[in-house]
Short mmCIF file of C-alpha atoms in Angstrom, two decimals:
data_model
loop_
_atom_site.label_atom_id
_atom_site.label_comp_id
_atom_site.label_asym_id
_atom_site.label_seq_id
_atom_site.Cartn_x
_atom_site.Cartn_y
_atom_site.Cartn_z
CA ARG A 1 54.86 104.00 97.84
CA ALA A 2 53.44 101.27 100.35
CA ARG A 3 49.80 99.92 100.73
CA HIS A 4 48.98 98.27 103.52
CA VAL A 5 47.42 94.57 102.98
CA GLU A 6 47.04 93.08 106.62
CA GLY A 7 48.81 92.90 109.87
CA ASP A 8 52.48 94.10 109.45
CA GLU A 9 52.22 92.82 105.51
CA TRP A 10 52.59 95.89 102.69
CA HIS A 11 52.75 96.22 99.20
CA ILE A 12 55.80 98.22 98.32
CA GLU A 13 56.06 100.06 94.46
CA GLY A 14 58.65 102.32 93.60
CA VAL A 15 62.43 102.03 92.27
CA LYS A 16 65.69 102.03 94.44
CA ARG A 17 69.18 102.84 92.85
CA PHE A 18 72.79 102.38 94.11
CA ILE A 19 72.03 99.23 96.02
CA THR A 20 75.28 98.02 97.38
CA GLY A 21 75.07 93.82 96.92
CA GLY A 22 71.49 94.49 95.54
CA ASP A 23 71.60 90.99 93.99
CA ASN A 24 73.76 87.84 93.80
CA ASP A 25 73.60 84.23 93.84
CA TYR A 26 75.83 83.66 97.05
CA PHE A 27 73.43 83.62 99.61
CA GLU A 28 69.87 81.99 100.07
CA ASN A 29 67.87 85.14 100.55
CA ILE A 30 68.55 88.81 100.38
CA ILE A 31 66.53 90.82 102.82
CA HIS A 32 65.82 94.73 101.52
CA LEU A 33 65.48 97.66 104.31
CA VAL A 34 63.30 100.03 101.97
CA LEU A 35 61.92 103.53 102.63
CA ALA A 36 58.42 103.71 101.71
CA ARG A 37 55.75 106.24 101.81
CA PRO A 38 52.59 105.01 103.17
CA GLU A 39 49.45 105.88 101.25
CA GLY A 40 47.93 109.26 102.77
CA ALA A 41 51.11 110.16 104.38
CA GLY A 42 52.13 113.48 104.42
CA PRO A 43 54.87 115.02 102.64
CA GLY A 44 58.82 115.22 103.69
CA THR A 45 60.72 112.89 105.45
CA LYS A 46 58.23 112.65 108.61
CA GLY A 47 55.94 110.39 106.18
CA LEU A 48 58.17 107.70 105.56
CA SER A 49 58.08 104.32 107.06
CA LEU A 50 60.65 101.33 107.19
CA PHE A 51 59.74 98.00 105.47
CA LEU A 52 61.73 94.63 105.28
CA VAL A 53 61.66 93.53 101.78
CA PRO A 54 62.88 89.97 101.28
CA LYS A 55 63.93 88.51 97.75
CA PHE A 56 62.04 85.33 98.56
CA TRP A 57 59.20 85.34 100.83
CA VAL A 58 59.51 83.92 104.24
CA GLU A 59 56.80 81.87 105.49
CA LYS A 60 55.44 81.89 109.08
CA ASP A 61 57.07 78.45 109.59
CA GLY A 62 60.75 79.74 108.63
CA SER A 63 60.23 78.05 105.01
CA MET A 64 61.39 79.86 102.16
CA GLY A 65 58.28 80.84 100.14
CA ALA A 66 57.77 81.90 96.17
CA ARG A 67 60.11 84.45 94.92
CA ASN A 68 58.86 88.24 95.93
CA GLY A 69 57.96 91.29 93.33
CA VAL A 70 61.38 92.80 93.56
CA ARG A 71 64.04 92.50 90.67
CA THR A 72 66.98 93.70 89.51
CA THR A 73 66.66 96.06 86.45
CA LYS A 74 70.59 97.18 86.11
CA VAL A 75 73.92 96.80 87.32
CA GLU A 76 76.21 99.68 87.40
CA HIS A 77 79.16 100.09 85.90
CA LYS A 78 81.68 101.68 88.36
CA MET A 79 84.67 103.34 88.51
CA GLY A 80 85.74 101.16 91.65
CA ILE A 81 84.64 98.61 94.23
CA LYS A 82 83.93 96.37 91.47
CA ALA A 83 84.02 93.60 93.88
CA SER A 84 80.41 93.98 94.57
CA ALA A 85 77.21 94.27 92.57
CA THR A 86 75.88 97.74 92.95
CA CYS A 87 72.24 97.47 91.57
CA GLU A 88 68.93 99.29 90.14
CA LEU A 89 66.02 97.66 91.91
CA VAL A 90 62.31 97.79 90.95
CA PHE A 91 59.73 97.06 93.47
CA GLY A 92 56.34 95.65 92.32
CA ASP A 93 56.10 96.30 88.55
CA GLU A 94 55.06 92.70 87.69
CA THR A 95 54.14 90.87 90.78
CA PRO A 96 53.38 92.41 94.11
CA ALA A 97 56.43 93.52 96.26
CA ARG A 98 55.54 91.99 99.90
CA GLY A 99 57.20 93.87 102.76
CA LEU A 100 56.79 93.81 106.79
CA LEU A 101 56.60 97.00 108.47
CA LEU A 102 59.75 97.55 110.56
CA GLY A 103 58.93 98.99 114.17
CA ASN A 104 56.15 101.84 113.95
CA VAL A 105 54.45 103.77 111.02
CA HIS A 106 56.00 107.14 110.22
CA ASP A 107 59.23 106.13 112.01
CA GLY A 108 61.27 105.11 109.30
CA ILE A 109 63.64 107.79 109.00
CA ARG A 110 64.77 107.90 112.72
CA GLN A 111 65.29 104.00 112.32
CA MET A 112 67.31 104.46 109.22
CA PHE A 113 69.43 106.98 110.28
CA GLN A 114 70.59 104.25 112.92
CA VAL A 115 71.89 102.45 110.15
CA ILE A 116 73.46 105.58 108.24
CA GLU A 117 75.33 106.53 111.50
CA GLN A 118 76.78 102.92 111.82
CA ALA A 119 77.70 103.12 108.04
CA ARG A 120 79.10 106.56 108.35
CA MET A 121 81.42 105.54 110.96
CA ALA A 122 82.45 102.66 109.00
CA ILE A 123 83.21 104.56 105.77
CA GLY A 124 85.17 106.81 108.01
CA VAL A 125 87.22 103.80 109.40
CA LYS A 126 87.68 102.38 105.63
CA SER A 127 89.11 105.42 104.65
CA MET A 128 91.66 105.93 107.22
CA SER A 129 92.69 102.42 106.64
CA THR A 130 92.93 102.83 103.11
CA LEU A 131 95.09 105.89 103.43
CA SER A 132 97.15 104.05 106.32
CA THR A 133 98.02 100.96 103.70
CA GLY A 134 98.42 103.45 100.76
CA TYR A 135 101.09 105.19 103.15
CA LEU A 136 102.97 101.79 104.14
CA ASN A 137 103.00 100.67 100.54
CA ALA A 138 104.61 104.01 99.67
CA LEU A 139 107.26 104.07 102.53
CA GLY A 140 108.22 100.47 101.36
CA PHE A 141 108.64 101.45 97.69
CA ALA A 142 110.38 104.56 98.88
CA GLN A 143 113.22 102.45 100.86
CA GLU A 144 113.84 100.07 98.04
CA ARG A 145 113.61 102.21 94.84
CA ILE A 146 117.28 103.51 93.99
CA GLN A 147 117.29 106.74 91.81
CA GLY A 148 119.38 109.95 91.64
CA PRO A 149 121.86 111.28 93.67
CA ASP A 150 121.48 112.93 97.12
CA LEU A 151 120.44 116.55 96.43
CA LEU A 152 123.31 118.11 98.41
CA ARG A 153 125.54 115.93 95.80
CA ALA A 154 123.54 116.56 92.65
CA MET A 155 126.19 118.37 90.52
CA ASP A 156 128.95 115.61 91.47
CA LYS A 157 128.55 113.08 88.21
CA SER A 158 130.55 110.43 90.70
CA SER A 159 127.86 110.36 93.41
CA PRO A 160 126.30 107.42 94.32
CA ARG A 161 122.59 106.79 93.48
CA VAL A 162 120.41 106.56 96.80
CA GLU A 163 116.90 105.44 97.62
CA ILE A 164 114.23 108.09 97.05
CA LEU A 165 113.19 108.11 100.64
CA ALA A 166 116.60 110.46 100.93
CA HIS A 167 115.08 113.02 98.49
CA PRO A 168 113.41 115.97 100.53
CA ASP A 169 109.95 115.80 98.40
CA VAL A 170 109.43 112.42 98.91
CA ARG A 171 110.22 112.53 102.67
CA ARG A 172 107.56 115.71 102.58
CA MET A 173 104.89 113.20 100.92
CA LEU A 174 105.67 110.51 103.26
CA LEU A 175 105.17 112.77 106.40
CA LEU A 176 102.04 114.36 105.19
CA GLN A 177 100.74 110.69 104.52
CA LYS A 178 101.78 109.75 108.08
CA CYS A 179 100.43 112.51 110.02
CA HIS A 180 97.26 112.10 108.46
CA ALA A 181 97.19 108.80 108.80
CA GLU A 182 97.87 108.95 112.10
CA GLY A 183 95.35 111.81 113.07
CA MET A 184 92.60 110.19 111.08
CA ARG A 185 93.09 106.96 113.28
CA ALA A 186 93.29 108.93 116.43
CA LEU A 187 89.92 110.75 115.41
CA CYS A 188 88.42 107.41 114.20
CA PHE A 189 89.48 105.66 117.89
CA TYR A 190 88.50 108.69 119.73
CA ALA A 191 84.73 108.40 118.43
CA ALA A 192 85.08 104.63 118.79
CA SER A 193 86.10 105.15 122.60
CA LEU A 194 83.11 107.11 123.04
CA GLN A 195 80.71 104.46 121.45
CA ASP A 196 82.45 102.25 123.81
CA GLN A 197 81.54 103.88 127.03
CA ARG A 198 78.13 104.72 125.86
CA GLU A 199 77.28 101.20 125.70
CA LEU A 200 78.96 100.88 128.94
CA HIS A 201 77.01 103.44 130.79
CA ALA A 202 73.74 102.54 128.98
CA ALA A 203 72.39 100.41 131.69
CA THR A 204 73.72 102.13 134.58
CA ASP A 205 73.99 105.74 134.10
CA HIS A 206 71.38 106.94 131.09
CA LYS A 207 72.46 110.88 131.64
CA LYS A 208 76.17 109.79 131.01
CA SER A 209 75.24 107.66 127.93
CA GLU A 210 73.32 110.29 126.43
CA ALA A 211 75.97 112.68 126.64
CA LEU A 212 78.44 110.55 125.42
CA GLU A 213 75.76 109.71 122.44
CA ARG A 214 75.73 113.23 121.81
CA ARG A 215 79.42 114.04 121.34
CA ASN A 216 79.72 110.98 119.23
CA ASP A 217 77.34 112.45 116.98
CA LEU A 218 78.97 115.73 116.79
CA LEU A 219 81.99 113.88 115.74
CA LEU A 220 80.40 111.35 112.89
CA PRO A 221 80.37 113.88 110.31
CA LEU A 222 83.96 114.63 110.91
CA VAL A 223 84.90 111.13 110.90
CA LYS A 224 82.97 110.55 107.76
CA GLY A 225 83.39 113.76 105.96
CA TYR A 226 86.96 114.57 106.70
CA CYS A 227 88.31 111.28 106.47
CA SER A 228 86.84 110.35 103.20
CA GLU A 229 87.78 113.64 101.39
CA LYS A 230 91.43 113.83 102.79
CA ALA A 231 92.27 110.05 102.32
CA TYR A 232 91.37 110.61 98.63
CA GLU A 233 93.96 113.65 98.82
CA MET A 234 96.64 111.98 100.56
CA LEU A 235 96.41 108.68 98.40
CA SER A 236 97.26 111.02 95.42
CA LEU A 237 100.63 111.28 96.94
CA SER A 238 101.07 107.61 97.96
CA LEU A 239 100.67 106.87 94.24
CA GLN A 240 103.23 110.36 93.31
CA CYS A 241 105.69 108.55 95.65
CA PHE A 242 105.71 105.38 92.98
CA GLY A 243 106.22 107.60 90.25
CA GLY A 244 105.24 106.14 87.30
CA SER A 245 104.91 102.78 88.67
CA GLY A 246 102.18 103.99 90.70
CA TYR A 247 100.12 104.31 87.76
CA LEU A 248 100.21 100.69 86.83
CA GLN A 249 98.10 97.77 88.31
CA ASP A 250 101.45 96.28 89.34
CA TYR A 251 101.05 98.20 92.69
CA PRO A 252 97.71 98.45 94.77
CA ILE A 253 97.69 102.14 94.86
CA GLU A 254 95.61 102.67 91.55
CA GLN A 255 92.73 100.48 92.99
CA TYR A 256 92.96 102.01 96.31
CA ILE A 257 92.16 105.07 94.75
CA ARG A 258 89.33 104.02 92.59
CA ASP A 259 87.96 101.97 95.50
CA GLN A 260 88.18 104.64 98.04
CA LYS A 261 86.55 107.63 96.08
CA ILE A 262 83.08 106.20 96.72
CA ASP A 263 83.79 107.08 100.47
CA THR A 264 83.07 110.93 99.62
CA LEU A 265 79.99 110.03 97.81
CA TYR A 266 77.81 107.30 99.62
CA GLU A 267 75.60 107.44 102.84
CA GLY A 268 75.81 111.43 102.52
CA THR A 269 78.30 113.20 100.35
CA THR A 270 80.87 115.54 102.09
CA HIS A 271 78.60 118.40 102.07
CA ILE A 272 75.72 116.56 103.41
CA GLN A 273 77.90 115.98 106.27
CA ALA A 274 78.85 119.49 106.66
CA LEU A 275 75.10 120.75 107.03
CA ASP A 276 74.51 117.88 109.41
CA LEU A 277 77.50 118.93 111.46
CA LEU A 278 76.14 122.69 111.21
CA LEU A 279 72.45 122.59 111.07
CA ARG A 280 71.62 119.87 113.33
CA LYS A 281 74.60 118.90 115.53
CA VAL A 282 76.00 122.16 116.26
CA ALA A 283 72.79 124.09 116.01
CA ARG A 284 70.88 121.61 118.08
CA ASP A 285 72.12 123.38 121.39
CA GLY A 286 73.57 126.40 120.09
CA GLY A 287 77.03 125.17 119.95
CA GLN A 288 77.32 124.36 123.67
CA LEU A 289 78.61 120.96 123.07
CA LEU A 290 81.17 122.14 120.71
CA ARG A 291 82.43 124.55 122.96
CA GLU A 292 83.04 121.93 125.55
CA LEU A 293 84.92 119.94 123.19
CA LEU A 294 87.16 122.80 122.17
CA ALA A 295 87.90 123.84 125.67
CA GLU A 296 89.12 120.48 126.60
CA ALA A 297 91.74 121.33 123.25
CA GLN A 298 92.34 124.71 124.92
CA ALA A 299 92.97 123.06 128.25
CA THR A 300 95.72 120.87 126.74
CA ILE A 301 97.59 123.91 125.33
CA ALA A 302 96.92 125.57 128.96
CA SER A 303 98.86 122.47 130.73
CA GLU A 304 101.70 122.55 128.55
CA GLU A 305 101.30 119.14 128.01
CA GLY A 306 104.31 117.47 126.12
CA GLY A 307 106.65 120.28 127.71
CA ALA A 308 109.41 121.81 125.13
CA ASP A 309 109.12 118.89 122.55
CA LEU A 310 105.55 120.08 121.57
CA ALA A 311 105.69 123.81 122.40
CA ASP A 312 105.53 124.74 118.36
CA ALA A 313 102.67 122.33 118.21
CA ARG A 314 100.59 123.67 120.97
CA ALA A 315 101.27 127.20 119.64
CA ALA A 316 100.06 126.50 116.24
CA LEU A 317 97.11 124.38 117.81
CA GLY A 318 96.08 127.73 119.89
CA LYS A 319 96.51 129.90 116.66
CA ALA A 320 94.37 127.40 114.99
CA LEU A 321 91.48 127.64 117.77
CA GLU A 322 91.25 131.34 117.19
CA ASN A 323 90.83 130.84 113.55
CA LEU A 324 88.23 128.19 114.11
CA GLN A 325 86.19 130.13 116.46
CA GLY A 326 86.47 133.27 114.10
CA MET A 327 85.15 131.07 111.30
CA LEU A 328 82.11 129.88 113.32
CA MET A 329 81.45 133.35 114.43
CA ALA A 330 81.35 134.86 111.26
CA LEU A 331 79.37 132.21 109.43
CA LEU A 332 76.53 132.44 112.47
CA GLY A 333 76.48 136.17 111.47
CA LYS A 334 76.14 135.61 107.71
CA MET A 335 73.61 133.03 108.58
CA GLY A 336 71.19 135.90 109.11
CA GLU A 337 71.54 137.13 105.77
CA SER A 338 70.79 133.49 103.90
CA LEU A 339 71.60 130.24 104.54
CA TYR A 340 73.39 130.39 101.30
CA HIS A 341 76.44 131.08 103.09
CA VAL A 342 76.28 127.63 104.94
CA GLY A 343 76.08 125.85 101.53
CA LEU A 344 79.12 128.16 100.30
CA GLN A 345 81.25 127.71 103.29
CA GLY A 346 80.22 124.57 105.01
CA ASN A 347 82.76 122.30 103.71
CA ARG A 348 85.60 124.50 104.65
CA VAL A 349 84.41 124.78 108.28
CA LEU A 350 83.98 121.06 108.64
CA MET A 351 87.56 120.36 107.59
CA ALA A 352 88.89 123.13 109.77
CA LEU A 353 87.09 121.52 112.97
CA ALA A 354 88.51 117.88 111.94
CA GLU A 355 92.02 119.22 111.77
CA VAL A 356 91.60 121.36 114.88
CA LEU A 357 90.50 118.24 116.46
CA ILE A 358 93.05 115.84 115.14
CA ALA A 359 95.70 118.16 116.05
CA TRP A 360 94.65 118.38 119.62
CA LEU A 361 94.73 114.46 119.69
CA LEU A 362 97.83 114.14 117.87
CA ILE A 363 99.26 116.31 120.65
CA ARG A 364 98.07 114.18 123.73
CA HIS A 365 99.60 111.19 121.44
CA GLY A 366 102.97 113.06 121.19
CA ALA A 367 102.84 113.87 124.89
CA LEU A 368 102.63 110.37 125.99
CA ALA A 369 105.04 109.40 123.30
CA VAL A 370 107.43 111.92 124.86
CA ARG A 371 106.97 110.16 128.37
CA LYS A 372 107.77 106.77 127.28
CA LEU A 373 110.64 107.95 125.47
CA ALA A 374 112.15 109.32 128.72
CA GLU A 375 111.32 105.92 130.13
CA LEU A 376 113.17 103.61 127.36
CA PRO A 377 116.46 101.38 128.38
CA GLU A 378 119.41 101.87 126.03
CA GLY A 379 119.25 99.81 122.92
CA ALA A 380 115.79 99.91 122.31
CA GLU A 381 116.39 101.88 118.89
CA SER A 382 113.20 100.55 117.15
CA GLU A 383 110.71 101.66 119.81
CA ARG A 384 112.89 104.87 120.17
CA GLY A 385 112.15 105.91 116.47
CA PHE A 386 108.52 104.99 116.74
CA TYR A 387 107.77 107.16 119.76
CA GLN A 388 109.86 109.95 117.98
CA GLY A 389 107.84 109.49 114.78
CA LYS A 390 104.76 110.12 116.86
CA ILE A 391 106.44 113.64 118.16
CA PHE A 392 107.05 114.28 114.89
CA SER A 393 103.47 113.26 113.37
CA ALA A 394 102.17 115.80 115.65
CA ARG A 395 104.55 118.81 115.03
CA TYR A 396 104.42 118.23 111.31
CA PHE A 397 100.72 118.26 111.21
CA ALA A 398 100.17 121.13 113.67
CA THR A 399 102.83 123.63 111.89
CA GLN A 400 102.42 122.24 108.26
CA VAL A 401 98.38 121.79 108.10
CA LEU A 402 96.93 124.35 110.71
CA PRO A 403 98.27 127.44 109.26
CA ARG A 404 95.92 127.05 106.28
CA LEU A 405 93.35 127.79 108.77
CA SER A 406 94.06 131.41 108.78
CA PHE A 407 93.22 131.70 105.12
CA ASP A 408 90.28 129.62 105.49
CA ARG A 409 88.77 132.17 108.18
CA ARG A 410 89.38 135.02 105.62
CA GLN A 411 87.44 132.97 102.99
CA VAL A 412 84.51 132.72 105.63
CA GLU A 413 84.84 136.23 106.66
CA ALA A 414 84.87 137.32 103.20
CA SER A 415 81.93 135.04 102.15
CA ASP A 416 79.58 136.81 99.69
CA LEU A 417 76.22 135.43 97.44
CA ALA A 418 77.96 135.98 94.28
CA PRO A 419 77.68 132.50 93.36
CA MET A 420 74.14 132.31 93.95
CA ASN A 421 73.51 135.68 92.05
CA LEU A 422 75.39 134.41 88.76
CA PRO A 423 72.92 133.66 85.98
CA VAL A 424 72.46 130.09 84.37
CA SER A 425 74.02 131.26 81.29
CA ALA A 426 77.08 132.10 82.72
CA PHE A 427 77.94 129.01 83.65
#
């Protein structure tokens, strides 16, 4: 709650939880961004305003003033990210918490979303990066750890022990990590490139800049929602490659898993991202922007980009596009019955859309690798392996990950409201 005092100054009352870096002794001052409802404002998000509330009040001449009326009442004990203090803060319970209105009254949620969208992009990049280092750690371990004979010589007691990288299941786990890490990186970099282009066109071509902003908005729930969820899943494979050693603090994977899990939760849980995607980003223009994006993926298939080396990947992408469009049409039809269907199936659709776009981007990367590979001189074996890996990542993701979308489509098409009709006592 906010009460106007004079000018831009307001007094803030209330509680904020889960405030990262909410208090510390490292900095001279801490400035809190606080959403609060001015007295007399209506309900809902449209009644909110955004305020700057400093730990120490800053006087008009810039000097540090008295301690403000915001205090820490609790430091959370967390599963991970223990290097930062996550606090519960109380405003205005003992002394007034003085704040300054930021911008216009009742414009708070729009302003805060500018911060949130930046944070969601950062979280997606953080998740992608954590999986990338998890994969590289697992790969390094698999190249050094000697255990067991080659599977083809398992019955020969005299056969030599081999690096676990030679074992089929370890290769399967590593390849899944590799293609997902590279796919998430492609998705994040694609979104980042749109953001860069948006800024470049902002001063000279407002219409172009707005179009880029809309496409970026469409991608952000995927960057945050997909990367955070899938990185956690893939990091479990990173740990599995280490065997029992991965469960020890001798290696970093156990901390990666603890620290990364928060990415699926803060700045909007995965399902919040799904609702944002479907009810705001896709519904805003009746799906036109999404259709334009998927048409570019279809064009990649039609152009046979990557030639024979990526024929199986393009075929898998084509089938996945059909299944994704079937999911979207089925969900659109079911929304006429109840929005509960979006709640029950939204996450599934978000993940499917992200995987279609990732496969498309990986195929484009693979096609570039095909061209580069053909131009390599003799003896460039390290570069040859790099490009071969890019081509294989595209093929592996498309042929091993995308087929699941046919199952997801059947689940969306068969969606019913039975979970919502179940009595509470049955839980």
